[in-house]
Tab-separated table of C-alpha atoms (C1' of nucleotides) in Angstrom:
chain	number	residue	atom	x	y	z
A	27	MET	CA	25.190	-88.828	-40.495
A	28	ARG	CA	21.746	-87.289	-39.858
A	29	ALA	CA	20.158	-85.413	-36.852
A	30	MET	CA	22.006	-87.480	-34.153
A	31	ASN	CA	24.549	-84.814	-33.359
A	32	PRO	CA	23.025	-81.703	-31.554
A	33	VAL	CA	26.153	-79.566	-31.848
A	34	ALA	CA	25.481	-76.716	-34.168
A	35	THR	CA	29.079	-76.160	-35.204
A	36	THR	CA	29.358	-79.579	-36.809
A	37	ASN	CA	26.624	-78.683	-39.140
A	38	PRO	CA	26.435	-74.919	-39.639
A	39	LEU	CA	23.432	-75.078	-41.892
A	40	SER	CA	21.077	-76.595	-39.345
A	41	ARG	CA	18.915	-74.559	-37.036
A	42	GLN	CA	19.288	-76.692	-33.849
A	43	ARG	CA	17.314	-75.674	-30.708
A	44	ARG	CA	19.809	-75.839	-27.705
A	45	LYS	CA	18.409	-73.419	-25.186
A	46	GLU	CA	20.643	-74.706	-22.324
A	47	ALA	CA	23.995	-74.427	-24.059
A	48	ARG	CA	23.550	-71.022	-25.715
A	49	PRO	CA	24.321	-68.622	-22.810
A	50	ALA	CA	27.730	-70.304	-22.125
A	51	GLU	CA	28.643	-70.433	-25.805
A	52	LEU	CA	27.713	-66.749	-26.275
A	53	THR	CA	29.645	-65.628	-23.325
A	54	ALA	CA	32.735	-67.616	-24.397
A	55	ALA	CA	32.564	-66.187	-27.857
A	56	ALA	CA	32.159	-62.703	-26.356
A	57	LEU	CA	35.182	-63.080	-24.281
A	58	GLU	CA	37.203	-64.182	-27.254
A	59	LEU	CA	36.215	-61.184	-29.311
A	60	PHE	CA	36.456	-58.724	-26.564
A	61	VAL	CA	40.067	-59.846	-26.006
A	62	GLU	CA	40.830	-59.476	-29.705
A	63	ARG	CA	38.998	-56.091	-30.375
A	64	GLY	CA	37.828	-54.543	-27.086
A	65	PHE	CA	34.143	-54.090	-26.020
A	66	ALA	CA	33.010	-51.122	-27.908
A	67	ALA	CA	34.715	-52.271	-31.185
A	68	THR	CA	33.160	-55.817	-31.076
A	69	ARG	CA	30.116	-56.212	-33.091
A	70	LEU	CA	27.315	-58.255	-31.705
A	71	ASP	CA	26.842	-59.743	-35.179
A	72	ASP	CA	30.402	-61.260	-34.873
A	73	VAL	CA	29.764	-62.563	-31.362
A	74	ALA	CA	26.697	-64.291	-32.605
A	75	ALA	CA	28.406	-65.766	-35.679
A	76	ARG	CA	31.186	-67.115	-33.538
A	77	ALA	CA	28.768	-68.876	-31.306
A	78	GLY	CA	27.145	-70.202	-34.382
A	79	VAL	CA	23.866	-68.391	-34.045
A	80	SER	CA	22.296	-65.106	-35.305
A	81	LYS	CA	22.191	-61.781	-33.552
A	82	GLY	CA	18.553	-62.263	-32.818
A	83	THR	CA	19.236	-65.251	-30.795
A	84	LEU	CA	21.808	-63.339	-28.681
A	85	TYR	CA	19.021	-60.878	-27.856
A	86	LEU	CA	16.874	-63.759	-26.584
A	87	TYR	CA	19.499	-64.502	-23.773
A	88	PHE	CA	21.001	-61.088	-23.003
A	89	ALA	CA	19.024	-57.905	-22.844
A	90	SER	CA	21.809	-55.588	-24.274
A	91	LYS	CA	25.469	-55.560	-25.022
A	92	GLU	CA	26.327	-54.455	-21.509
A	93	GLU	CA	24.349	-57.257	-19.897
A	94	LEU	CA	26.350	-59.653	-22.034
A	95	PHE	CA	29.549	-58.135	-20.756
A	96	LYS	CA	28.371	-58.537	-17.032
A	97	ALA	CA	27.677	-62.079	-17.777
A	98	VAL	CA	31.335	-62.593	-19.047
A	99	ILE	CA	32.638	-61.040	-15.834
A	100	GLN	CA	30.518	-63.128	-13.686
A	101	GLN	CA	31.226	-66.478	-15.298
A	102	GLY	CA	34.914	-65.597	-15.603
A	103	LEU	CA	36.083	-63.967	-12.374
A	104	LEU	CA	33.810	-64.863	-9.628
A	105	PRO	CA	35.033	-68.431	-9.236
A	106	VAL	CA	38.598	-67.335	-9.013
A	107	LEU	CA	37.808	-64.770	-6.210
A	108	ALA	CA	36.004	-67.520	-4.327
A	109	GLN	CA	39.086	-69.689	-4.444
A	110	GLY	CA	41.253	-66.742	-3.061
A	111	GLU	CA	38.833	-66.273	-0.210
A	112	GLU	CA	38.951	-70.067	0.488
A	113	MET	CA	42.739	-69.866	0.680
A	114	MET	CA	42.579	-66.931	3.007
A	115	ALA	CA	40.286	-68.773	5.315
A	116	GLN	CA	42.131	-72.053	5.335
A	117	HIS	CA	45.841	-70.556	5.718
A	118	ARG	CA	47.749	-71.015	8.940
A	119	GLY	CA	51.269	-69.929	8.200
A	120	ASP	CA	52.903	-66.518	7.949
A	121	ALA	CA	51.506	-63.501	5.966
A	122	SER	CA	54.401	-63.415	3.428
A	123	THR	CA	53.719	-66.926	2.370
A	124	LEU	CA	49.941	-66.372	2.064
A	125	LEU	CA	50.467	-63.166	0.052
A	126	ARG	CA	52.873	-64.997	-2.148
A	127	GLU	CA	50.544	-67.795	-2.685
A	128	LEU	CA	47.515	-65.600	-3.465
A	129	ILE	CA	49.567	-63.770	-6.072
A	130	LEU	CA	50.817	-66.891	-7.754
A	131	ARG	CA	47.324	-68.312	-7.781
A	132	TRP	CA	45.967	-65.108	-9.372
A	133	TRP	CA	48.813	-65.204	-11.789
A	134	ALA	CA	48.137	-68.748	-12.826
A	135	LEU	CA	44.311	-68.461	-13.080
A	136	VAL	CA	43.974	-64.939	-14.429
A	137	VAL	CA	47.099	-63.372	-15.734
A	138	ASN	CA	48.060	-66.407	-17.945
A	139	THR	CA	44.656	-66.946	-19.247
A	140	PRO	CA	42.284	-64.986	-21.506
A	141	LEU	CA	40.482	-63.761	-18.289
A	142	SER	CA	43.318	-61.354	-18.016
A	143	ALA	CA	41.617	-59.226	-20.616
A	144	ILE	CA	38.691	-58.521	-18.375
A	145	PRO	CA	40.406	-55.860	-16.148
A	146	LYS	CA	41.971	-54.509	-19.209
A	147	LEU	CA	38.548	-54.055	-20.837
A	148	ILE	CA	37.117	-52.434	-17.646
A	149	ILE	CA	39.867	-50.015	-17.499
A	150	SER	CA	39.798	-49.112	-21.117
A	151	GLU	CA	36.159	-48.674	-21.589
A	152	SER	CA	34.758	-47.652	-18.324
A	153	GLY	CA	34.495	-44.096	-19.454
A	154	ASN	CA	31.938	-44.989	-22.091
A	155	PHE	CA	30.244	-47.850	-20.093
A	156	PRO	CA	30.122	-46.645	-16.443
A	157	GLU	CA	27.454	-49.109	-15.516
A	158	VAL	CA	29.787	-52.004	-16.505
A	159	ALA	CA	32.648	-50.516	-14.457
A	160	ARG	CA	30.436	-50.066	-11.500
A	161	TYR	CA	29.423	-53.672	-11.696
A	162	PHE	CA	33.052	-54.816	-11.751
A	163	GLN	CA	34.155	-52.702	-9.116
A	164	GLU	CA	31.260	-53.977	-6.900
A	165	GLN	CA	31.494	-57.656	-7.795
A	166	VAL	CA	35.414	-57.996	-8.215
A	167	GLY	CA	37.370	-55.056	-7.196
A	168	SER	CA	36.030	-54.470	-3.713
A	169	ARG	CA	36.367	-58.299	-2.930
A	170	LYS	CA	39.887	-58.343	-4.151
A	171	ASP	CA	40.610	-55.339	-1.965
A	172	GLN	CA	39.024	-56.862	1.042
A	173	LEU	CA	41.174	-59.897	0.630
A	174	LEU	CA	44.524	-58.121	0.314
A	175	GLY	CA	43.538	-55.929	3.158
A	176	ASN	CA	43.117	-58.838	5.468
A	177	VAL	CA	46.531	-60.339	4.535
A	178	LEU	CA	48.216	-57.025	5.161
A	179	GLN	CA	46.390	-56.489	8.474
A	180	LYS	CA	47.545	-59.929	9.582
A	181	GLY	CA	51.179	-59.336	8.586
A	182	MET	CA	51.343	-55.852	10.285
A	183	GLN	CA	49.706	-57.184	13.410
A	184	SER	CA	52.198	-59.974	13.723
A	185	GLY	CA	55.070	-57.552	13.107
A	186	GLU	CA	55.999	-59.342	9.993
A	187	PHE	CA	55.280	-56.331	7.823
A	188	ARG	CA	56.130	-52.624	8.332
A	189	GLN	CA	53.320	-50.257	9.344
A	190	LEU	CA	52.073	-48.835	6.114
A	191	ASP	CA	48.854	-47.221	4.816
A	192	ILE	CA	46.653	-50.242	3.984
A	193	PRO	CA	44.507	-48.887	1.248
A	194	ALA	CA	47.477	-47.411	-0.603
A	195	THR	CA	49.460	-50.629	-0.152
A	196	ILE	CA	46.670	-52.599	-1.580
A	197	ASP	CA	46.726	-50.604	-4.726
A	198	LEU	CA	50.474	-50.730	-4.863
A	199	ILE	CA	50.419	-54.480	-4.754
A	200	SER	CA	47.787	-54.681	-7.474
A	201	ALA	CA	49.399	-52.258	-9.794
A	202	PRO	CA	52.158	-54.216	-11.233
A	203	ILE	CA	49.861	-57.302	-11.832
A	204	LEU	CA	47.312	-55.167	-13.686
A	205	MET	CA	49.919	-53.174	-15.587
A	206	ARG	CA	51.362	-56.515	-16.883
A	207	VAL	CA	48.219	-57.475	-18.598
A	208	LEU	CA	47.646	-53.999	-19.793
A	209	TRP	CA	51.174	-54.056	-21.384
A	210	ARG	CA	50.397	-57.400	-22.967
A	211	TYR	CA	47.244	-56.178	-24.704
A	212	SER	CA	48.355	-52.595	-25.392
A	213	LEU	CA	51.961	-52.130	-26.212
A	214	LYS	CA	53.369	-55.500	-26.817
A	215	PRO	CA	51.475	-55.948	-30.077
A	216	CYS	CA	52.996	-52.650	-31.041
A	217	GLY	CA	56.668	-53.793	-30.655
A	218	SER	CA	57.478	-52.813	-27.090
A	219	GLY	CA	60.127	-55.365	-26.206
A	220	GLN	CA	59.255	-56.977	-22.956
A	221	GLN	CA	61.081	-59.662	-20.803
A	222	ASP	CA	59.524	-62.980	-19.951
A	223	ASP	CA	56.812	-63.526	-17.394
A	224	GLU	CA	59.071	-65.552	-15.087
A	225	THR	CA	61.590	-62.817	-14.525
A	226	TYR	CA	58.895	-60.111	-14.133
A	227	LEU	CA	57.068	-62.209	-11.571
A	228	ASN	CA	60.037	-63.076	-9.560
A	229	THR	CA	61.391	-59.445	-9.476
A	230	TYR	CA	57.971	-58.290	-8.532
A	231	LEU	CA	57.707	-60.597	-5.574
A	232	ASP	CA	61.300	-59.995	-4.548
A	233	LEU	CA	60.745	-56.170	-4.568
A	234	LEU	CA	57.390	-56.252	-2.990
A	235	LEU	CA	58.168	-58.742	-0.023
A	236	ASN	CA	61.484	-56.983	0.645
A	237	GLY	CA	59.748	-53.677	0.591
A	238	LEU	CA	56.977	-54.817	3.023
A	239	ARG	CA	59.187	-56.710	5.460
A	240	THR	CA	60.213	-55.245	8.711
A	241	LYS	CA	63.856	-53.896	8.601
A	242	GLY	CA	66.380	-55.866	10.230
A	243	VAL	CA	64.706	-59.263	9.863
A	244	ARG	CA	66.619	-61.415	7.397
A	245	THR	CA	65.531	-63.682	4.542
B	15	MET	CA	35.343	-2.181	-31.118
B	16	ARG	CA	35.991	-3.330	-34.547
B	17	ALA	CA	38.583	-5.528	-36.185
B	18	MET	CA	41.311	-4.801	-33.685
B	19	ASN	CA	41.046	-8.157	-31.852
B	20	PRO	CA	42.130	-11.222	-33.768
B	21	VAL	CA	41.003	-13.739	-31.173
B	22	ALA	CA	38.029	-15.638	-32.693
B	23	THR	CA	36.497	-16.631	-29.462
B	24	THR	CA	35.739	-13.081	-28.513
B	25	ASN	CA	33.523	-12.738	-31.567
B	26	PRO	CA	32.278	-16.199	-32.540
B	27	LEU	CA	30.466	-14.902	-35.491
B	28	SER	CA	33.525	-13.651	-37.465
B	29	ARG	CA	35.551	-15.794	-39.739
B	30	GLN	CA	39.061	-14.656	-38.766
B	31	ARG	CA	41.985	-16.106	-40.635
B	32	ARG	CA	44.614	-17.073	-37.977
B	33	LYS	CA	46.844	-19.740	-39.651
B	34	GLU	CA	49.511	-19.598	-37.008
B	35	ALA	CA	47.353	-20.164	-33.909
B	36	ARG	CA	44.979	-22.835	-35.139
B	37	PRO	CA	47.273	-25.921	-34.597
B	38	ALA	CA	47.819	-25.262	-30.937
B	39	GLU	CA	44.242	-24.335	-30.304
B	40	LEU	CA	43.119	-27.477	-31.976
B	41	THR	CA	45.447	-29.771	-30.158
B	42	ALA	CA	44.532	-28.080	-26.869
B	43	ALA	CA	40.833	-28.593	-27.512
B	44	ALA	CA	41.483	-32.094	-28.655
B	45	LEU	CA	43.414	-32.988	-25.381
B	46	GLU	CA	40.550	-31.604	-23.317
B	47	LEU	CA	37.870	-33.643	-25.104
B	48	PHE	CA	40.073	-36.772	-25.291
B	49	VAL	CA	40.420	-36.554	-21.494
B	50	GLU	CA	36.699	-36.229	-21.083
B	51	ARG	CA	35.469	-38.953	-23.513
B	52	GLY	CA	38.412	-40.903	-24.724
B	53	PHE	CA	39.799	-40.822	-28.295
B	54	ALA	CA	37.401	-43.027	-30.351
B	55	ALA	CA	34.431	-41.505	-28.536
B	56	THR	CA	35.435	-37.873	-29.311
B	57	ARG	CA	33.860	-36.360	-32.390
B	58	LEU	CA	35.989	-34.112	-34.570
B	59	ASP	CA	32.966	-31.877	-34.814
B	60	ASP	CA	33.243	-31.198	-31.168
B	61	VAL	CA	36.985	-30.679	-31.231
B	62	ALA	CA	36.637	-28.190	-34.013
B	63	ALA	CA	33.717	-26.410	-32.236
B	64	ARG	CA	35.629	-26.170	-29.005
B	65	ALA	CA	38.612	-24.551	-30.881
B	66	GLY	CA	36.060	-22.128	-32.511
B	67	VAL	CA	36.420	-23.340	-36.018
B	68	SER	CA	34.540	-25.843	-38.295
B	69	LYS	CA	35.518	-29.501	-38.916
B	70	GLY	CA	36.796	-28.635	-42.349
B	71	THR	CA	39.405	-26.305	-40.847
B	72	LEU	CA	40.676	-29.033	-38.681
B	73	TYR	CA	41.412	-31.073	-41.778
B	74	LEU	CA	43.411	-28.215	-43.155
B	75	TYR	CA	45.915	-28.811	-40.384
B	76	PHE	CA	45.726	-32.458	-39.598
B	77	ALA	CA	45.465	-35.200	-42.097
B	78	SER	CA	43.414	-37.482	-39.987
B	79	LYS	CA	42.127	-38.050	-36.422
B	80	GLU	CA	45.192	-40.177	-35.659
B	81	GLU	CA	47.486	-37.461	-36.837
B	82	LEU	CA	45.743	-35.045	-34.468
B	83	PHE	CA	46.406	-37.546	-31.601
B	84	LYS	CA	50.051	-37.729	-32.500
B	85	ALA	CA	50.338	-33.952	-32.377
B	86	VAL	CA	48.717	-33.877	-28.987
B	87	ILE	CA	51.331	-36.476	-27.651
B	88	GLN	CA	54.132	-34.514	-29.090
B	89	GLN	CA	53.096	-31.130	-27.794
B	90	GLY	CA	52.242	-32.478	-24.299
B	91	LEU	CA	54.774	-35.073	-23.281
B	92	LEU	CA	58.125	-34.475	-25.203
B	93	PRO	CA	58.885	-31.298	-23.214
B	94	VAL	CA	58.560	-33.218	-19.887
B	95	LEU	CA	60.855	-36.036	-21.051
B	96	ALA	CA	63.348	-33.555	-22.083
B	97	GLN	CA	63.359	-32.074	-18.569
B	98	GLY	CA	63.923	-35.528	-17.116
B	99	GLU	CA	66.829	-36.095	-19.265
B	100	GLU	CA	68.287	-32.795	-18.322
B	101	MET	CA	67.888	-33.773	-14.500
B	102	MET	CA	69.713	-37.014	-15.143
B	103	ALA	CA	72.606	-35.285	-16.911
B	104	GLN	CA	73.015	-32.659	-14.226
B	105	HIS	CA	72.605	-34.862	-11.080
B	106	ARG	CA	75.678	-35.509	-8.785
B	107	GLY	CA	74.128	-37.112	-5.697
B	108	ASP	CA	73.065	-40.649	-4.866
B	109	ALA	CA	70.634	-42.758	-7.029
B	110	SER	CA	67.836	-42.806	-4.480
B	111	THR	CA	67.650	-39.149	-4.413
B	112	LEU	CA	67.775	-38.875	-8.211
B	113	LEU	CA	65.026	-41.505	-8.520
B	114	ARG	CA	62.903	-39.799	-5.937
B	115	GLU	CA	63.173	-36.381	-7.619
B	116	LEU	CA	62.449	-37.849	-11.083
B	117	ILE	CA	59.247	-39.434	-9.764
B	118	LEU	CA	58.271	-36.317	-8.009
B	119	ARG	CA	58.824	-34.288	-11.149
B	120	TRP	CA	56.835	-36.593	-13.341
B	121	TRP	CA	54.113	-36.633	-10.669
B	122	ALA	CA	53.981	-32.796	-10.668
B	123	LEU	CA	54.075	-32.288	-14.434
B	124	VAL	CA	52.155	-35.168	-15.631
B	125	VAL	CA	50.103	-37.135	-12.960
B	126	ASN	CA	48.659	-33.961	-11.488
B	127	THR	CA	47.790	-32.473	-14.946
B	128	PRO	CA	45.420	-33.403	-17.707
B	129	LEU	CA	48.595	-34.734	-19.596
B	130	SER	CA	48.081	-37.830	-17.257
B	131	ALA	CA	45.207	-38.704	-19.582
B	132	ILE	CA	47.544	-39.507	-22.658
B	133	PRO	CA	49.092	-42.784	-21.277
B	134	LYS	CA	45.497	-43.668	-20.288
B	135	LEU	CA	44.352	-43.098	-23.694
B	136	ILE	CA	47.096	-45.009	-25.244
B	137	ILE	CA	46.562	-48.009	-23.117
B	138	SER	CA	42.820	-47.923	-23.679
B	139	GLU	CA	42.767	-47.465	-27.378
B	140	SER	CA	45.915	-48.999	-28.663
B	141	GLY	CA	43.996	-52.005	-29.812
B	142	ASN	CA	41.961	-50.068	-32.288
B	143	PHE	CA	44.661	-47.581	-33.119
B	144	PRO	CA	48.000	-49.450	-33.122
B	145	GLU	CA	49.687	-46.752	-35.161
B	146	VAL	CA	49.245	-44.210	-32.465
B	147	ALA	CA	50.423	-46.737	-29.732
B	148	ARG	CA	53.483	-47.477	-31.827
B	149	TYR	CA	54.238	-43.713	-32.048
B	150	PHE	CA	53.823	-43.191	-28.359
B	151	GLN	CA	55.962	-46.159	-27.538
B	152	GLU	CA	58.715	-44.948	-29.770
B	153	GLN	CA	58.605	-41.210	-28.804
B	154	VAL	CA	57.788	-41.506	-25.130
B	155	GLY	CA	57.790	-45.059	-23.774
B	156	SER	CA	61.300	-46.023	-24.791
B	157	ARG	CA	62.825	-42.697	-23.708
B	158	LYS	CA	61.250	-43.049	-20.310
B	159	ASP	CA	62.519	-46.691	-20.035
B	160	GLN	CA	66.032	-45.515	-20.965
B	161	LEU	CA	65.950	-42.806	-18.393
B	162	LEU	CA	64.946	-45.184	-15.532
B	163	GLY	CA	67.376	-47.771	-16.718
B	164	ASN	CA	70.166	-45.286	-16.332
B	165	VAL	CA	69.174	-44.505	-12.746
B	166	LEU	CA	68.871	-48.086	-11.784
B	167	GLN	CA	72.277	-48.906	-13.334
B	168	LYS	CA	73.956	-46.170	-11.315
B	169	GLY	CA	72.419	-47.330	-8.075
B	170	MET	CA	73.370	-50.965	-8.676
B	171	GLN	CA	76.857	-50.083	-9.589
B	172	SER	CA	77.426	-47.914	-6.505
B	173	GLY	CA	76.072	-50.820	-4.309
B	174	GLU	CA	73.141	-48.612	-3.116
B	175	PHE	CA	70.433	-50.830	-4.872
B	176	ARG	CA	70.315	-54.605	-4.824
B	177	GLN	CA	70.990	-56.473	-8.023
B	178	LEU	CA	67.747	-56.874	-9.827
B	179	ASP	CA	66.668	-57.502	-13.396
B	180	ILE	CA	66.690	-54.007	-14.919
B	181	PRO	CA	63.927	-54.193	-17.517
B	182	ALA	CA	61.490	-55.830	-15.017
B	183	THR	CA	62.349	-53.223	-12.470
B	184	ILE	CA	61.802	-50.418	-14.897
B	185	ASP	CA	58.245	-51.750	-15.464
B	186	LEU	CA	57.646	-52.268	-11.699
B	187	ILE	CA	58.597	-48.736	-10.908
B	188	SER	CA	56.341	-47.402	-13.715
B	189	ALA	CA	53.317	-49.558	-12.897
B	190	PRO	CA	52.042	-47.734	-9.697
B	191	ILE	CA	52.254	-44.238	-11.396
B	192	LEU	CA	50.530	-45.436	-14.540
B	193	MET	CA	47.891	-47.197	-12.554
B	194	ARG	CA	47.132	-44.249	-10.429
B	195	VAL	CA	46.104	-42.310	-13.399
B	196	LEU	CA	44.278	-45.226	-14.963
B	197	TRP	CA	42.292	-45.455	-11.622
B	198	ARG	CA	41.562	-41.870	-11.670
B	199	TYR	CA	39.981	-41.960	-15.179
B	200	SER	CA	38.417	-45.489	-14.766
B	201	LEU	CA	37.270	-46.579	-11.472
B	202	LYS	CA	37.082	-43.317	-9.461
B	203	PRO	CA	34.146	-41.869	-11.480
B	204	CYS	CA	32.352	-45.076	-10.815
B	205	GLY	CA	32.528	-44.953	-6.999
B	206	SER	CA	35.681	-46.732	-5.959
B	207	GLY	CA	36.844	-44.924	-2.776
B	208	GLN	CA	40.508	-44.069	-2.988
B	209	GLN	CA	42.773	-42.368	-0.717
B	210	ASP	CA	44.453	-38.975	-1.311
B	211	ASP	CA	47.440	-38.590	-3.681
B	212	GLU	CA	49.767	-37.537	-0.835
B	213	THR	CA	49.500	-40.858	1.017
B	214	TYR	CA	49.611	-42.880	-2.120
B	215	LEU	CA	52.807	-41.248	-3.365
B	216	ASN	CA	54.570	-41.512	0.009
B	217	THR	CA	53.622	-45.109	0.523
B	218	TYR	CA	54.774	-45.887	-3.028
B	219	LEU	CA	58.207	-44.003	-2.633
B	220	ASP	CA	58.504	-45.834	0.839
B	221	LEU	CA	57.826	-49.314	-0.430
B	222	LEU	CA	59.899	-48.817	-3.644
B	223	LEU	CA	63.090	-47.392	-2.048
B	224	ASN	CA	62.900	-49.854	0.841
B	225	GLY	CA	62.598	-52.680	-1.738
B	226	LEU	CA	65.414	-51.481	-3.885
B	227	ARG	CA	67.843	-50.620	-1.067
B	228	THR	CA	70.637	-52.987	-0.201
B	229	LYS	CA	69.805	-54.961	2.937
B	230	GLY	CA	71.534	-53.967	6.191
B	231	VAL	CA	71.992	-50.351	5.104
B	232	ARG	CA	69.962	-48.025	7.187
B	233	THR	CA	67.642	-45.051	6.481
C	29	DT	C1'	-1.143	-86.373	-38.933
C	30	DA	C1'	-2.569	-81.986	-37.217
C	31	DC	C1'	-1.700	-78.381	-34.364
C	32	DA	C1'	0.587	-75.540	-30.650
C	33	DT	C1'	4.657	-73.766	-28.902
C	34	DT	C1'	8.991	-71.537	-29.093
C	35	DA	C1'	14.018	-71.256	-30.453
C	36	DC	C1'	15.815	-69.106	-33.916
C	37	DT	C1'	16.555	-66.002	-38.170
C	38	DG	C1'	18.024	-61.942	-40.829
C	39	DA	C1'	16.305	-57.847	-43.151
C	40	DC	C1'	15.557	-53.639	-41.593
C	41	DC	C1'	15.554	-49.100	-38.878
C	42	DG	C1'	17.507	-45.051	-36.711
C	43	DG	C1'	21.285	-42.786	-35.270
C	44	DT	C1'	26.381	-41.811	-35.452
C	45	DC	C1'	30.529	-40.040	-37.371
C	46	DA	C1'	35.230	-39.634	-40.261
C	47	DG	C1'	36.253	-37.658	-44.048
C	48	DT	C1'	35.060	-34.657	-48.563
C	49	DC	C1'	34.372	-30.738	-51.351
C	50	DA	C1'	32.002	-26.943	-53.651
C	51	DG	C1'	31.259	-22.668	-52.178
C	52	DT	C1'	32.150	-18.207	-49.188
C	53	DA	C1'	34.558	-14.373	-47.353
C	54	DA	C1'	38.748	-12.369	-45.366
C	55	DT	C1'	43.085	-10.727	-46.905
C	56	DG	C1'	46.708	-8.784	-49.737
C	57	DA	C1'	48.802	-7.043	-54.175
C	58	DG	C1'	48.790	-3.904	-57.890
D	24	DC	C1'	38.937	-0.070	-56.237
D	25	DT	C1'	39.724	-4.430	-58.661
D	26	DC	C1'	41.075	-9.088	-58.605
D	27	DA	C1'	43.638	-13.181	-57.002
D	28	DT	C1'	44.634	-15.961	-53.256
D	29	DT	C1'	43.513	-18.864	-49.595
D	30	DA	C1'	41.636	-19.690	-44.877
D	31	DC	C1'	37.573	-21.285	-43.640
D	32	DT	C1'	32.721	-23.294	-43.892
D	33	DG	C1'	29.081	-26.812	-43.343
D	34	DA	C1'	25.969	-29.779	-45.916
D	35	DC	C1'	26.668	-34.025	-47.612
D	36	DT	C1'	28.281	-39.127	-48.243
D	37	DG	C1'	29.043	-43.624	-47.298
D	38	DA	C1'	29.967	-47.019	-43.836
D	39	DC	C1'	28.916	-48.805	-39.464
D	40	DC	C1'	26.267	-51.069	-35.819
D	41	DG	C1'	22.944	-51.673	-31.606
D	42	DG	C1'	18.636	-53.138	-31.374
D	43	DT	C1'	13.753	-54.708	-33.353
D	44	DC	C1'	10.348	-57.837	-35.000
D	45	DA	C1'	7.688	-60.273	-38.628
D	46	DG	C1'	8.616	-64.615	-40.121
D	47	DT	C1'	10.477	-69.580	-40.268
D	48	DA	C1'	11.370	-74.065	-38.706
D	49	DA	C1'	12.390	-77.426	-35.182
D	50	DT	C1'	10.255	-79.753	-31.487
D	51	DG	C1'	6.509	-81.489	-28.335
D	52	DT	C1'	1.737	-83.267	-27.753
D	53	DA	C1'	-2.249	-85.976	-28.816
DNA sequence: TACATTACTGACCGGTCAGTCAGTAATGAG
DNA sequence: CTCATTACTGACTGACCGGTCAGTAATGTA
């Protein structure tokens, strides 16, 4: 019953020293609260409390609120991007299939998890926190664009896709996915009726791949 | 030289009484500042100053910051929606042309004007101001969905468009337009290189109409 | 047991801002 | 020219929160 368990949350009164685990616990708590309330509206007191420490402790590990946000981005999204790049490198089939698989992977690992809040936060709060937006764009946005650009290039070269402006098409592919999570966090809580994810995803893939495909080729 | 001109801005020192003109001046000033800084980050002192009055005066005309925002929405977007509904009612040609015209109209009257900031603000700040989001959804969002739904219905009935889930397709049509303005206000200022509007719009219409069109029908 | 190190705490500070209200001055009526 | 009405002002209040730092207590060392 005494002193054997090092987990602070099991005994909120104790002041355990757990240098190793703190950063991950703090970023996890931060992500949760950022999802619930947004970045600017989340108080660092609350982040610290949810992680079972005081605000002072938070400042031992992160120099500022913005640095904490950057750490959340890094821990959350970089691994997913790496997976996507891996898929691209390994793939051998046609571009439609690769594109579909990348989208499904992103949907499963980001859209359907709390990580989906990160792009929402960036878009919402970049005006007041440009440094964070710049970091996101550099670490995540540009890598995602690179990845999609490569797939499109491949499909256009093989004649599978029509010739379209690549940068514009990258954004057009990304838009419905991003909007989906924006909707979830913005309008759904306020009563906007929206269909299920399944239908949305299928209609999106259908419309997109049909739009990209060279005319006259069937299926 | 004296007392003939009732416009406060020409003589900032005078305390003119101009009950009629104040509300419009205040909502105009509010839109400008909301665009520049976002809703939460805009100080009412600044809104009042830009309109040439004091903060106290603002509270004579609007009960709270949120009511001011609602007035901005009403004054800005409701007239544009009315135009769209008018076009729908008048149109006699095919659904593709109608859809294209509606999109071009929205682009010209909203995307390319400061009004484009309003959807951005709603999405960004709805979490902290749900009442405003609800108002927007009710007054603007649902009417826009209704309009697009009617066009799609028309196109699918005539066999011009493929059979797709209508609510999902409405959102998929809206997403690239909304994302475009979100990008402008979020990531562009932070150095995300983006193509020109012309290319984006053309690629969007191309991809969309090609995706919607029944297979085997040309042009 | 004594002492050094350091993870951790939480009261506090300084700055911000939505909303208030007692007072001021422009206007209009008689 | 009064005097009443009311549009307008701006100093003030109370709440909020990012960031600080002097102090506390857990742990390691000998």
